[in-house]
Amino acid sequence: MKTRSASIIALLIFSFCLLIMPANGQTSSVNAASNYDANLAKKLGADEYGMKNYVFCILKTGPKDASINDEKQRAGIFAGHMANMKRLADAGKLVVAGPFGKNDRSYRGIFVFDVASVDEAEKLVATDPVITSGMMTAELTLWYGSAALLQVNENHKKVAAKSF
C-alpha cells in the first residue's frame, strides 16, 4: 500500500510540475518566431516593448479665429501652417499631423512630435502661423506610443498621389 501511495503521490507531483512548467517557463524574452528587428528597434529608439515617448498636441480653435474674416488672410495663415508642418516633418520632429472632423469640442487637429520634452514641442508649435495668429491654441502632453510611428511619413510618401 505504501508503494502504491508513493507512486500516486509521485504521479501527482509530476503532473503538477507539467502543469506549472509552461507558466513558469514563460519569460519576456523574444519569441523565436517573431518579426523582431533589433537594428530597426535601435534606429527608431524603441524600448523593449517597441514603444517610445512622444509629445501629443491637440490644436483647438483659438480666441481670434472668429475675428479673422478676410479670406486672403486666412488662406495665407493656413498656407504658412502647411509649410510649417512640412518643415517640421522634413526635420524629423513632426511625426503625424492631421485635422479632426467637425466636432463640438473645438478640436481642430493633432500633432505628434518626436521630441524629448513638452517644452521643446511648445517651441515648435510657437513657429506655426495658426498659433501665432491666435486662430488656434495648442494643448500638449507626453505620450507613449509605438516607435514604428516614426515610419509613417516615409510610408505616406508611397501612398499619396498628391501632396498639399
CSV table of N, CA and C in Angstrom, one decimal:
chain,number,residue,atom,x,y,z
A,1,MET,N,0.8,-1.2,0.0
A,1,MET,CA,0.0,0.0,0.0
A,1,MET,C,0.9,1.3,0.0
A,2,LYS,N,2.0,1.2,0.8
A,2,LYS,CA,2.9,2.3,0.8
A,2,LYS,C,3.5,2.6,-0.6
A,3,THR,N,3.8,1.6,-1.3
A,3,THR,CA,4.4,1.8,-2.6
A,3,THR,C,3.3,2.4,-3.6
A,4,ARG,N,2.1,1.9,-3.5
A,4,ARG,CA,1.1,2.5,-4.3
A,4,ARG,C,0.8,3.9,-4.0
A,5,SER,N,0.8,4.3,-2.7
A,5,SER,CA,0.6,5.7,-2.3
A,5,SER,C,1.7,6.5,-2.7
A,6,ALA,N,2.9,6.0,-2.6
A,6,ALA,CA,4.1,6.8,-3.1
A,6,ALA,C,4.1,7.0,-4.6
A,7,SER,N,3.6,6.0,-5.3
A,7,SER,CA,3.5,6.1,-6.8
A,7,SER,C,2.5,7.2,-7.1
A,8,ILE,N,1.3,7.1,-6.4
A,8,ILE,CA,0.3,8.1,-6.7
A,8,ILE,C,0.8,9.5,-6.4
A,9,ILE,N,1.4,9.7,-5.3
A,9,ILE,CA,2.0,11.0,-4.9
A,9,ILE,C,3.0,11.5,-5.9
A,10,ALA,N,3.9,10.6,-6.3
A,10,ALA,CA,4.9,10.9,-7.3
A,10,ALA,C,4.2,11.3,-8.6
A,11,LEU,N,3.2,10.6,-9.0
A,11,LEU,CA,2.5,10.9,-10.3
A,11,LEU,C,1.8,12.3,-10.1
A,12,LEU,N,1.2,12.6,-9.0
A,12,LEU,CA,0.6,13.9,-8.8
A,12,LEU,C,1.6,15.0,-8.8
A,13,ILE,N,2.7,14.8,-8.2
A,13,ILE,CA,3.8,15.8,-8.2
A,13,ILE,C,4.3,16.0,-9.6
A,14,PHE,N,4.5,14.9,-10.4
A,14,PHE,CA,5.0,15.0,-11.8
A,14,PHE,C,3.9,15.8,-12.6
A,15,SER,N,2.6,15.4,-12.4
A,15,SER,CA,1.6,16.1,-13.2
A,15,SER,C,1.5,17.6,-12.9
A,16,PHE,N,1.6,17.9,-11.6
A,16,PHE,CA,1.6,19.3,-11.1
A,16,PHE,C,2.8,20.0,-11.8
A,17,CYS,N,4.0,19.4,-11.8
A,17,CYS,CA,5.1,20.1,-12.4
A,17,CYS,C,4.9,20.3,-13.9
A,18,LEU,N,4.3,19.4,-14.6
A,18,LEU,CA,4.0,19.6,-16.0
A,18,LEU,C,3.0,20.7,-16.2
A,19,LEU,N,2.0,20.8,-15.3
A,19,LEU,CA,1.1,21.9,-15.4
A,19,LEU,C,1.7,23.3,-15.2
A,20,ILE,N,2.6,23.4,-14.2
A,20,ILE,CA,3.2,24.7,-13.9
A,20,ILE,C,4.4,25.1,-14.8
A,21,MET,N,5.0,24.1,-15.4
A,21,MET,CA,6.2,24.4,-16.2
A,21,MET,C,6.0,25.5,-17.3
A,22,PRO,N,4.9,25.4,-18.1
A,22,PRO,CA,4.7,26.4,-19.1
A,22,PRO,C,4.6,27.8,-18.5
A,23,ALA,N,3.8,27.9,-17.4
A,23,ALA,CA,3.6,29.2,-16.8
A,23,ALA,C,4.9,29.7,-16.2
A,24,ASN,N,5.7,28.9,-15.6
A,24,ASN,CA,7.0,29.4,-15.0
A,24,ASN,C,8.0,29.5,-16.1
A,25,GLY,N,7.9,28.8,-17.2
A,25,GLY,CA,8.9,28.9,-18.3
A,25,GLY,C,8.7,30.1,-19.2
A,26,GLN,N,7.6,30.7,-19.0
A,26,GLN,CA,7.3,31.9,-19.9
A,26,GLN,C,8.1,33.1,-19.3
A,27,THR,N,8.8,33.7,-20.2
A,27,THR,CA,9.6,34.9,-19.9
A,27,THR,C,9.3,36.0,-20.8
A,28,SER,N,9.9,37.2,-20.6
A,28,SER,CA,9.7,38.3,-21.5
A,28,SER,C,10.6,38.3,-22.7
A,29,SER,N,11.3,37.1,-22.9
A,29,SER,CA,12.3,37.0,-24.0
A,29,SER,C,11.5,37.0,-25.3
A,30,VAL,N,12.2,37.3,-26.4
A,30,VAL,CA,11.6,37.4,-27.7
A,30,VAL,C,11.3,36.0,-28.2
A,31,ASN,N,10.1,35.9,-28.7
A,31,ASN,CA,9.7,34.7,-29.3
A,31,ASN,C,10.5,34.4,-30.6
A,32,ALA,N,11.0,33.2,-30.7
A,32,ALA,CA,11.9,32.9,-31.9
A,32,ALA,C,11.1,33.1,-33.2
A,33,ALA,N,9.8,33.0,-33.2
A,33,ALA,CA,9.0,33.1,-34.4
A,33,ALA,C,8.6,34.6,-34.7
A,34,SER,N,9.0,35.5,-33.8
A,34,SER,CA,8.6,36.9,-34.0
A,34,SER,C,9.3,37.5,-35.2
A,35,ASN,N,8.8,38.7,-35.5
A,35,ASN,CA,9.5,39.5,-36.6
A,35,ASN,C,10.4,40.6,-36.0
A,36,TYR,N,10.8,40.4,-34.7
A,36,TYR,CA,11.6,41.4,-34.1
A,36,TYR,C,12.9,41.7,-34.8
A,37,ASP,N,13.1,43.0,-35.1
A,37,ASP,CA,14.3,43.5,-35.8
A,37,ASP,C,15.1,44.4,-34.8
A,38,ALA,N,16.1,43.9,-34.2
A,38,ALA,CA,16.9,44.7,-33.2
A,38,ALA,C,17.5,46.0,-33.8
A,39,ASN,N,17.9,45.9,-35.0
A,39,ASN,CA,18.5,47.1,-35.7
A,39,ASN,C,17.5,48.1,-35.9
A,40,LEU,N,16.3,47.8,-36.4
A,40,LEU,CA,15.2,48.7,-36.6
A,40,LEU,C,14.8,49.3,-35.2
A,41,ALA,N,14.7,48.5,-34.2
A,41,ALA,CA,14.3,49.0,-32.9
A,41,ALA,C,15.3,50.0,-32.4
A,42,LYS,N,16.5,49.8,-32.6
A,42,LYS,CA,17.6,50.7,-32.1
A,42,LYS,C,17.5,52.0,-33.0
A,43,LYS,N,17.3,51.9,-34.3
A,43,LYS,CA,17.2,53.0,-35.2
A,43,LYS,C,16.1,53.9,-34.8
A,44,LEU,N,14.9,53.3,-34.4
A,44,LEU,CA,13.7,54.1,-34.0
A,44,LEU,C,13.7,54.5,-32.6
A,45,GLY,N,14.7,54.1,-31.8
A,45,GLY,CA,14.7,54.5,-30.4
A,45,GLY,C,13.7,53.7,-29.5
A,46,ALA,N,13.3,52.5,-30.0
A,46,ALA,CA,12.3,51.8,-29.3
A,46,ALA,C,12.8,51.2,-28.0
A,47,ASP,N,12.0,51.1,-27.0
A,47,ASP,CA,12.3,50.3,-25.8
A,47,ASP,C,12.0,48.9,-26.0
A,48,GLU,N,12.1,48.0,-25.0
A,48,GLU,CA,11.9,46.6,-25.2
A,48,GLU,C,10.5,46.2,-25.6
A,49,TYR,N,9.6,47.1,-25.5
A,49,TYR,CA,8.2,46.9,-25.9
A,49,TYR,C,7.9,47.4,-27.3
A,50,GLY,N,8.9,48.0,-27.9
A,50,GLY,CA,8.7,48.6,-29.2
A,50,GLY,C,8.1,50.0,-29.1
A,51,MET,N,8.2,50.6,-28.0
A,51,MET,CA,7.5,51.9,-27.7
A,51,MET,C,8.5,53.0,-27.5
A,52,LYS,N,8.1,54.2,-27.5
A,52,LYS,CA,8.9,55.4,-27.1
A,52,LYS,C,8.0,56.5,-26.7
A,53,ASN,N,8.6,57.6,-26.2
A,53,ASN,CA,7.9,58.8,-25.8
A,53,ASN,C,7.8,59.8,-26.9
A,54,TYR,N,6.7,60.4,-27.0
A,54,TYR,CA,6.4,61.5,-27.9
A,54,TYR,C,5.8,62.6,-27.2
A,55,VAL,N,5.5,63.7,-27.9
A,55,VAL,CA,4.6,64.7,-27.3
A,55,VAL,C,3.4,64.8,-28.2
A,56,PHE,N,2.3,64.7,-27.6
A,56,PHE,CA,1.0,64.7,-28.3
A,56,PHE,C,0.4,66.1,-28.1
A,57,CYS,N,-0.1,66.7,-29.2
A,57,CYS,CA,-0.6,68.0,-29.2
A,57,CYS,C,-2.0,68.1,-29.9
A,58,ILE,N,-3.0,68.6,-29.2
A,58,ILE,CA,-4.3,68.9,-29.7
A,58,ILE,C,-4.4,70.3,-30.1
A,59,LEU,N,-4.7,70.6,-31.3
A,59,LEU,CA,-5.0,72.0,-31.7
A,59,LEU,C,-6.4,72.3,-31.6
A,60,LYS,N,-6.7,73.4,-30.9
A,60,LYS,CA,-8.1,73.8,-30.7
A,60,LYS,C,-8.4,75.2,-31.3
A,61,THR,N,-9.6,75.5,-31.6
A,61,THR,CA,-10.0,76.8,-32.1
A,61,THR,C,-9.5,77.9,-31.1
A,62,GLY,N,-8.8,78.9,-31.6
A,62,GLY,CA,-8.3,79.9,-30.8
A,62,GLY,C,-9.2,81.1,-30.6
A,63,PRO,N,-8.8,82.0,-29.7
A,63,PRO,CA,-9.6,83.2,-29.4
A,63,PRO,C,-9.8,84.2,-30.5
A,64,LYS,N,-8.9,84.2,-31.5
A,64,LYS,CA,-9.0,85.1,-32.6
A,64,LYS,C,-9.5,84.5,-33.9
A,65,ASP,N,-9.9,83.2,-33.9
A,65,ASP,CA,-10.3,82.6,-35.1
A,65,ASP,C,-11.5,83.3,-35.7
A,66,ALA,N,-12.5,83.6,-34.9
A,66,ALA,CA,-13.8,84.2,-35.5
A,66,ALA,C,-13.5,85.6,-36.0
A,67,SER,N,-12.5,86.3,-35.5
A,67,SER,CA,-12.3,87.7,-35.9
A,67,SER,C,-11.4,87.8,-37.1
A,68,ILE,N,-10.8,86.7,-37.6
A,68,ILE,CA,-10.0,86.8,-38.8
A,68,ILE,C,-11.0,86.3,-40.0
A,69,ASN,N,-11.6,87.3,-40.6
A,69,ASN,CA,-12.6,87.1,-41.6
A,69,ASN,C,-12.1,87.2,-43.0
A,70,ASP,N,-11.0,87.9,-43.2
A,70,ASP,CA,-10.5,88.1,-44.6
A,70,ASP,C,-10.0,86.8,-45.1
A,71,GLU,N,-10.6,86.4,-46.3
A,71,GLU,CA,-10.3,85.1,-46.9
A,71,GLU,C,-8.8,85.0,-47.3
A,72,LYS,N,-8.2,86.1,-47.8
A,72,LYS,CA,-6.8,86.1,-48.2
A,72,LYS,C,-5.9,85.9,-47.0
A,73,GLN,N,-6.3,86.6,-45.9
A,73,GLN,CA,-5.5,86.5,-44.7
A,73,GLN,C,-5.6,85.0,-44.1
A,74,ARG,N,-6.8,84.5,-44.1
A,74,ARG,CA,-6.9,83.1,-43.6
A,74,ARG,C,-6.2,82.1,-44.5
A,75,ALA,N,-6.3,82.3,-45.8
A,75,ALA,CA,-5.6,81.4,-46.7
A,75,ALA,C,-4.1,81.5,-46.5
A,76,GLY,N,-3.6,82.7,-46.3
A,76,GLY,CA,-2.1,82.9,-46.0
A,76,GLY,C,-1.7,82.3,-44.7
A,77,ILE,N,-2.5,82.4,-43.7
A,77,ILE,CA,-2.2,81.7,-42.4
A,77,ILE,C,-2.1,80.2,-42.6
A,78,PHE,N,-3.1,79.7,-43.3
A,78,PHE,CA,-3.1,78.2,-43.5
A,78,PHE,C,-2.0,77.7,-44.4
A,79,ALA,N,-1.7,78.6,-45.4
A,79,ALA,CA,-0.5,78.2,-46.3
A,79,ALA,C,0.8,78.1,-45.4
A,80,GLY,N,0.9,79.1,-44.5
A,80,GLY,CA,2.1,79.1,-43.6
A,80,GLY,C,2.0,77.9,-42.7
A,81,HIS,N,0.8,77.5,-42.2
A,81,HIS,CA,0.6,76.4,-41.3
A,81,HIS,C,1.1,75.1,-42.1
A,82,MET,N,0.7,74.9,-43.3
A,82,MET,CA,1.0,73.7,-44.1
A,82,MET,C,2.5,73.7,-44.3
A,83,ALA,N,3.1,74.9,-44.7
A,83,ALA,CA,4.6,74.9,-44.9
A,83,ALA,C,5.3,74.6,-43.6
A,84,ASN,N,4.8,75.1,-42.5
A,84,ASN,CA,5.5,74.8,-41.2
A,84,ASN,C,5.4,73.3,-40.9
A,85,MET,N,4.3,72.7,-41.1
A,85,MET,CA,4.2,71.3,-40.8
A,85,MET,C,5.2,70.5,-41.7
A,86,LYS,N,5.3,70.9,-43.0
A,86,LYS,CA,6.2,70.2,-43.9
A,86,LYS,C,7.7,70.4,-43.4
A,87,ARG,N,8.0,71.6,-43.0
A,87,ARG,CA,9.3,71.9,-42.5
A,87,ARG,C,9.6,71.0,-41.2
A,88,LEU,N,8.7,70.9,-40.3
A,88,LEU,CA,8.9,70.1,-39.1
A,88,LEU,C,9.0,68.6,-39.4
A,89,ALA,N,8.2,68.2,-40.4
A,89,ALA,CA,8.2,66.8,-40.8
A,89,ALA,C,9.5,66.4,-41.4
A,90,ASP,N,10.0,67.3,-42.3
A,90,ASP,CA,11.2,67.1,-43.0
A,90,ASP,C,12.4,67.1,-42.0
A,91,ALA,N,12.3,67.8,-40.9
A,91,ALA,CA,13.3,67.9,-39.9
A,91,ALA,C,13.2,66.7,-39.0
A,92,GLY,N,12.2,65.8,-39.2
A,92,GLY,CA,12.0,64.6,-38.3
A,92,GLY,C,11.4,64.9,-37.0
A,93,LYS,N,10.9,66.1,-36.8
A,93,LYS,CA,10.3,66.5,-35.5
A,93,LYS,C,8.8,66.2,-35.4
A,94,LEU,N,8.1,66.4,-36.6
A,94,LEU,CA,6.7,66.2,-36.6
A,94,LEU,C,6.4,64.8,-37.2
A,95,VAL,N,5.9,63.9,-36.4
A,95,VAL,CA,5.7,62.5,-36.9
A,95,VAL,C,4.3,62.3,-37.6
A,96,VAL,N,3.3,62.9,-37.0
A,96,VAL,CA,1.9,62.8,-37.5
A,96,VAL,C,1.2,64.1,-37.3
A,97,ALA,N,0.4,64.5,-38.3
A,97,ALA,CA,-0.4,65.7,-38.2
A,97,ALA,C,-1.7,65.4,-39.0
A,98,GLY,N,-2.8,66.0,-38.6
A,98,GLY,CA,-4.0,65.9,-39.3
A,98,GLY,C,-5.1,66.6,-38.7
A,99,PRO,N,-6.1,67.0,-39.5
A,99,PRO,CA,-7.3,67.7,-38.9
A,99,PRO,C,-8.3,66.7,-38.4
A,100,PHE,N,-9.2,67.2,-37.4
A,100,PHE,CA,-10.3,66.5,-37.0
A,100,PHE,C,-11.5,66.9,-37.8
A,101,GLY,N,-12.5,66.0,-37.9
A,101,GLY,CA,-13.8,66.3,-38.5
A,101,GLY,C,-14.5,67.3,-37.6
A,102,LYS,N,-15.6,67.8,-38.1
A,102,LYS,CA,-16.5,68.7,-37.3
A,102,LYS,C,-16.8,68.0,-35.9
A,103,ASN,N,-16.7,68.8,-34.9
A,103,ASN,CA,-17.0,68.3,-33.5
A,103,ASN,C,-17.4,69.4,-32.6
A,104,ASP,N,-17.9,69.1,-31.5
A,104,ASP,CA,-18.4,70.1,-30.5
A,104,ASP,C,-17.4,70.4,-29.4
A,105,ARG,N,-16.2,70.0,-29.6
A,105,ARG,CA,-15.1,70.3,-28.6
A,105,ARG,C,-14.1,71.3,-29.0
A,106,SER,N,-14.3,71.9,-30.1
A,106,SER,CA,-13.4,72.9,-30.7
A,106,SER,C,-12.0,72.3,-31.1
A,107,TYR,N,-12.0,71.0,-31.2
A,107,TYR,CA,-10.8,70.3,-31.7
A,107,TYR,C,-10.6,70.6,-33.2
A,108,ARG,N,-9.4,71.0,-33.6
A,108,ARG,CA,-9.1,71.3,-35.0
A,108,ARG,C,-8.2,70.3,-35.6
A,109,GLY,N,-7.2,69.8,-34.8
A,109,GLY,CA,-6.2,68.9,-35.4
A,109,GLY,C,-5.3,68.3,-34.3
A,110,ILE,N,-4.4,67.5,-34.8
A,110,ILE,CA,-3.4,66.9,-33.9
A,110,ILE,C,-2.0,67.0,-34.5
A,111,PHE,N,-1.0,67.1,-33.6
A,111,PHE,CA,0.4,66.9,-33.9
A,111,PHE,C,0.9,65.8,-33.0
A,112,VAL,N,1.8,65.0,-33.5
A,112,VAL,CA,2.6,64.1,-32.6
A,112,VAL,C,4.1,64.5,-32.9
A,113,PHE,N,4.8,64.9,-31.9
A,113,PHE,CA,6.2,65.3,-32.1
A,113,PHE,C,7.1,64.3,-31.5
A,114,ASP,N,8.2,64.1,-32.2
A,114,ASP,CA,9.3,63.2,-31.8
A,114,ASP,C,10.4,64.1,-31.1
A,115,VAL,N,10.1,64.6,-29.9
A,115,VAL,CA,11.0,65.4,-29.2
A,115,VAL,C,11.1,64.9,-27.7
A,116,ALA,N,12.0,65.4,-27.0
A,116,ALA,CA,12.3,64.9,-25.6
A,116,ALA,C,11.4,65.5,-24.6
A,117,SER,N,10.8,66.7,-24.8
A,117,SER,CA,10.0,67.3,-23.8
A,117,SER,C,8.9,68.1,-24.3
A,118,VAL,N,7.9,68.4,-23.5
A,118,VAL,CA,6.8,69.3,-23.8
A,118,VAL,C,7.3,70.7,-24.1
A,119,ASP,N,8.3,71.1,-23.4
A,119,ASP,CA,8.9,72.5,-23.6
A,119,ASP,C,9.5,72.6,-25.0
A,120,GLU,N,10.2,71.5,-25.5
A,120,GLU,CA,10.7,71.6,-26.9
A,120,GLU,C,9.6,71.6,-27.9
A,121,ALA,N,8.5,70.8,-27.6
A,121,ALA,CA,7.4,70.8,-28.6
A,121,ALA,C,6.7,72.2,-28.6
A,122,GLU,N,6.6,72.8,-27.4
A,122,GLU,CA,5.9,74.2,-27.3
A,122,GLU,C,6.7,75.2,-28.2
A,123,LYS,N,8.0,75.1,-28.2
A,123,LYS,CA,8.8,76.0,-29.1
A,123,LYS,C,8.5,75.7,-30.5
A,124,LEU,N,8.3,74.4,-30.9
A,124,LEU,CA,8.0,74.1,-32.3
A,124,LEU,C,6.6,74.6,-32.7
A,125,VAL,N,5.6,74.4,-31.8
A,125,VAL,CA,4.3,74.9,-32.0
A,125,VAL,C,4.2,76.4,-32.2
A,126,ALA,N,5.1,77.1,-31.4
A,126,ALA,CA,5.1,78.5,-31.5
A,126,ALA,C,5.6,79.1,-32.8
A,127,THR,N,6.1,78.2,-33.7
A,127,THR,CA,6.5,78.7,-35.0
A,127,THR,C,5.4,78.6,-36.0
A,128,ASP,N,4.2,78.1,-35.6
A,128,ASP,CA,3.1,77.9,-36.6
A,128,ASP,C,2.2,79.1,-36.7
A,129,PRO,N,2.0,79.6,-37.9
A,129,PRO,CA,1.1,80.8,-38.1
A,129,PRO,C,-0.3,80.6,-37.5
A,130,VAL,N,-0.9,79.4,-37.4
A,130,VAL,CA,-2.2,79.4,-36.8
A,130,VAL,C,-2.2,79.6,-35.3
A,131,ILE,N,-1.0,79.3,-34.7
A,131,ILE,CA,-0.8,79.6,-33.3
A,131,ILE,C,-0.5,81.1,-33.1
A,132,THR,N,0.5,81.6,-33.8
A,132,THR,CA,0.9,83.0,-33.6
A,132,THR,C,-0.2,84.0,-34.0
A,133,SER,N,-1.1,83.6,-34.9
A,133,SER,CA,-2.3,84.5,-35.2
A,133,SER,C,-3.4,84.4,-34.2
A,134,GLY,N,-3.4,83.4,-33.4
A,134,GLY,CA,-4.5,83.2,-32.4
A,134,GLY,C,-5.7,82.4,-33.0
A,135,MET,N,-5.5,81.9,-34.2
A,135,MET,CA,-6.6,81.1,-34.8
A,135,MET,C,-6.8,79.8,-34.1
A,136,MET,N,-5.7,79.3,-33.6
A,136,MET,CA,-5.7,78.1,-32.8
A,136,MET,C,-4.8,78.2,-31.6
A,137,THR,N,-5.1,77.3,-30.6
A,137,THR,CA,-4.3,77.2,-29.4
A,137,THR,C,-3.8,75.7,-29.4
A,138,ALA,N,-2.9,75.4,-28.6
A,138,ALA,CA,-2.3,74.1,-28.5
A,138,ALA,C,-2.3,73.6,-27.1
A,139,GLU,N,-2.7,72.3,-26.9
A,139,GLU,CA,-2.6,71.6,-25.6
A,139,GLU,C,-1.6,70.5,-25.8
A,140,LEU,N,-0.6,70.4,-25.0
A,140,LEU,CA,0.5,69.4,-25.2
A,140,LEU,C,0.7,68.5,-24.0
A,141,THR,N,1.0,67.2,-24.2
A,141,THR,CA,1.2,66.3,-23.2
A,141,THR,C,2.2,65.2,-23.6
A,142,LEU,N,2.9,64.6,-22.7
A,142,LEU,CA,3.7,63.5,-23.1
A,142,LEU,C,2.8,62.3,-23.5
A,143,TRP,N,3.3,61.5,-24.4
A,143,TRP,CA,2.5,60.3,-24.9
A,143,TRP,C,3.5,59.2,-25.2
A,144,TYR,N,3.1,58.0,-24.8
A,144,TYR,CA,3.9,56.8,-25.0
A,144,TYR,C,3.2,56.0,-26.1
A,145,GLY,N,3.9,55.8,-27.2
A,145,GLY,CA,3.3,55.1,-28.4
A,145,GLY,C,4.3,54.3,-29.1
A,146,SER,N,3.9,53.6,-30.1
A,146,SER,CA,4.8,52.7,-30.9
A,146,SER,C,5.9,53.5,-31.6
A,147,ALA,N,7.1,53.0,-31.5
A,147,ALA,CA,8.2,53.6,-32.1
A,147,ALA,C,8.1,53.5,-33.7
A,148,ALA,N,7.3,52.5,-34.1
A,148,ALA,CA,7.1,52.4,-35.6
A,148,ALA,C,6.3,53.6,-36.2
A,149,LEU,N,5.7,54.4,-35.3
A,149,LEU,CA,5.0,55.6,-35.8
A,149,LEU,C,6.0,56.5,-36.6
A,150,LEU,N,7.3,56.4,-36.2
A,150,LEU,CA,8.3,57.2,-36.9
A,150,LEU,C,8.4,56.9,-38.4
A,151,GLN,N,7.9,55.8,-38.8
A,151,GLN,CA,7.9,55.4,-40.2
A,151,GLN,C,6.7,55.8,-41.0
A,152,VAL,N,5.8,56.5,-40.4
A,152,VAL,CA,4.6,57.0,-41.1
A,152,VAL,C,4.9,57.9,-42.3
A,153,ASN,N,5.7,58.9,-42.0
A,153,ASN,CA,6.0,59.9,-43.1
A,153,ASN,C,6.7,59.2,-44.3
A,154,GLU,N,7.6,58.3,-44.0
A,154,GLU,CA,8.3,57.6,-45.1
A,154,GLU,C,7.3,56.8,-45.9
A,155,ASN,N,6.4,56.1,-45.2
A,155,ASN,CA,5.4,55.3,-45.9
A,155,ASN,C,4.3,56.1,-46.6
A,156,HIS,N,4.0,57.3,-46.0
A,156,HIS,CA,2.9,58.1,-46.5
A,156,HIS,C,3.3,58.6,-47.9
A,157,LYS,N,4.6,58.9,-48.1
A,157,LYS,CA,5.0,59.3,-49.5
A,157,LYS,C,4.7,58.2,-50.5
A,158,LYS,N,4.7,57.0,-50.1
A,158,LYS,CA,4.4,55.9,-51.0
A,158,LYS,C,3.0,55.7,-51.4
A,159,VAL,N,2.1,56.3,-50.6
A,159,VAL,CA,0.6,56.1,-50.8
A,159,VAL,C,-0.1,57.3,-51.2
A,160,ALA,N,0.6,58.5,-51.2
A,160,ALA,CA,-0.1,59.8,-51.5
A,160,ALA,C,0.2,60.1,-53.0
A,161,ALA,N,-0.9,60.2,-53.8
A,161,ALA,CA,-0.7,60.5,-55.2
A,161,ALA,C,-0.5,62.0,-55.3
A,162,LYS,N,-1.0,62.8,-54.4
A,162,LYS,CA,-0.8,64.3,-54.4
A,162,LYS,C,-0.2,64.7,-53.1
A,163,SER,N,0.3,65.9,-53.1
A,163,SER,CA,0.8,66.5,-51.8
A,163,SER,C,0.1,67.8,-51.6
A,164,PHE,N,0.1,68.3,-50.3
A,164,PHE,CA,-0.5,69.6,-50.0
A,164,PHE,C,0.3,70.7,-50.5
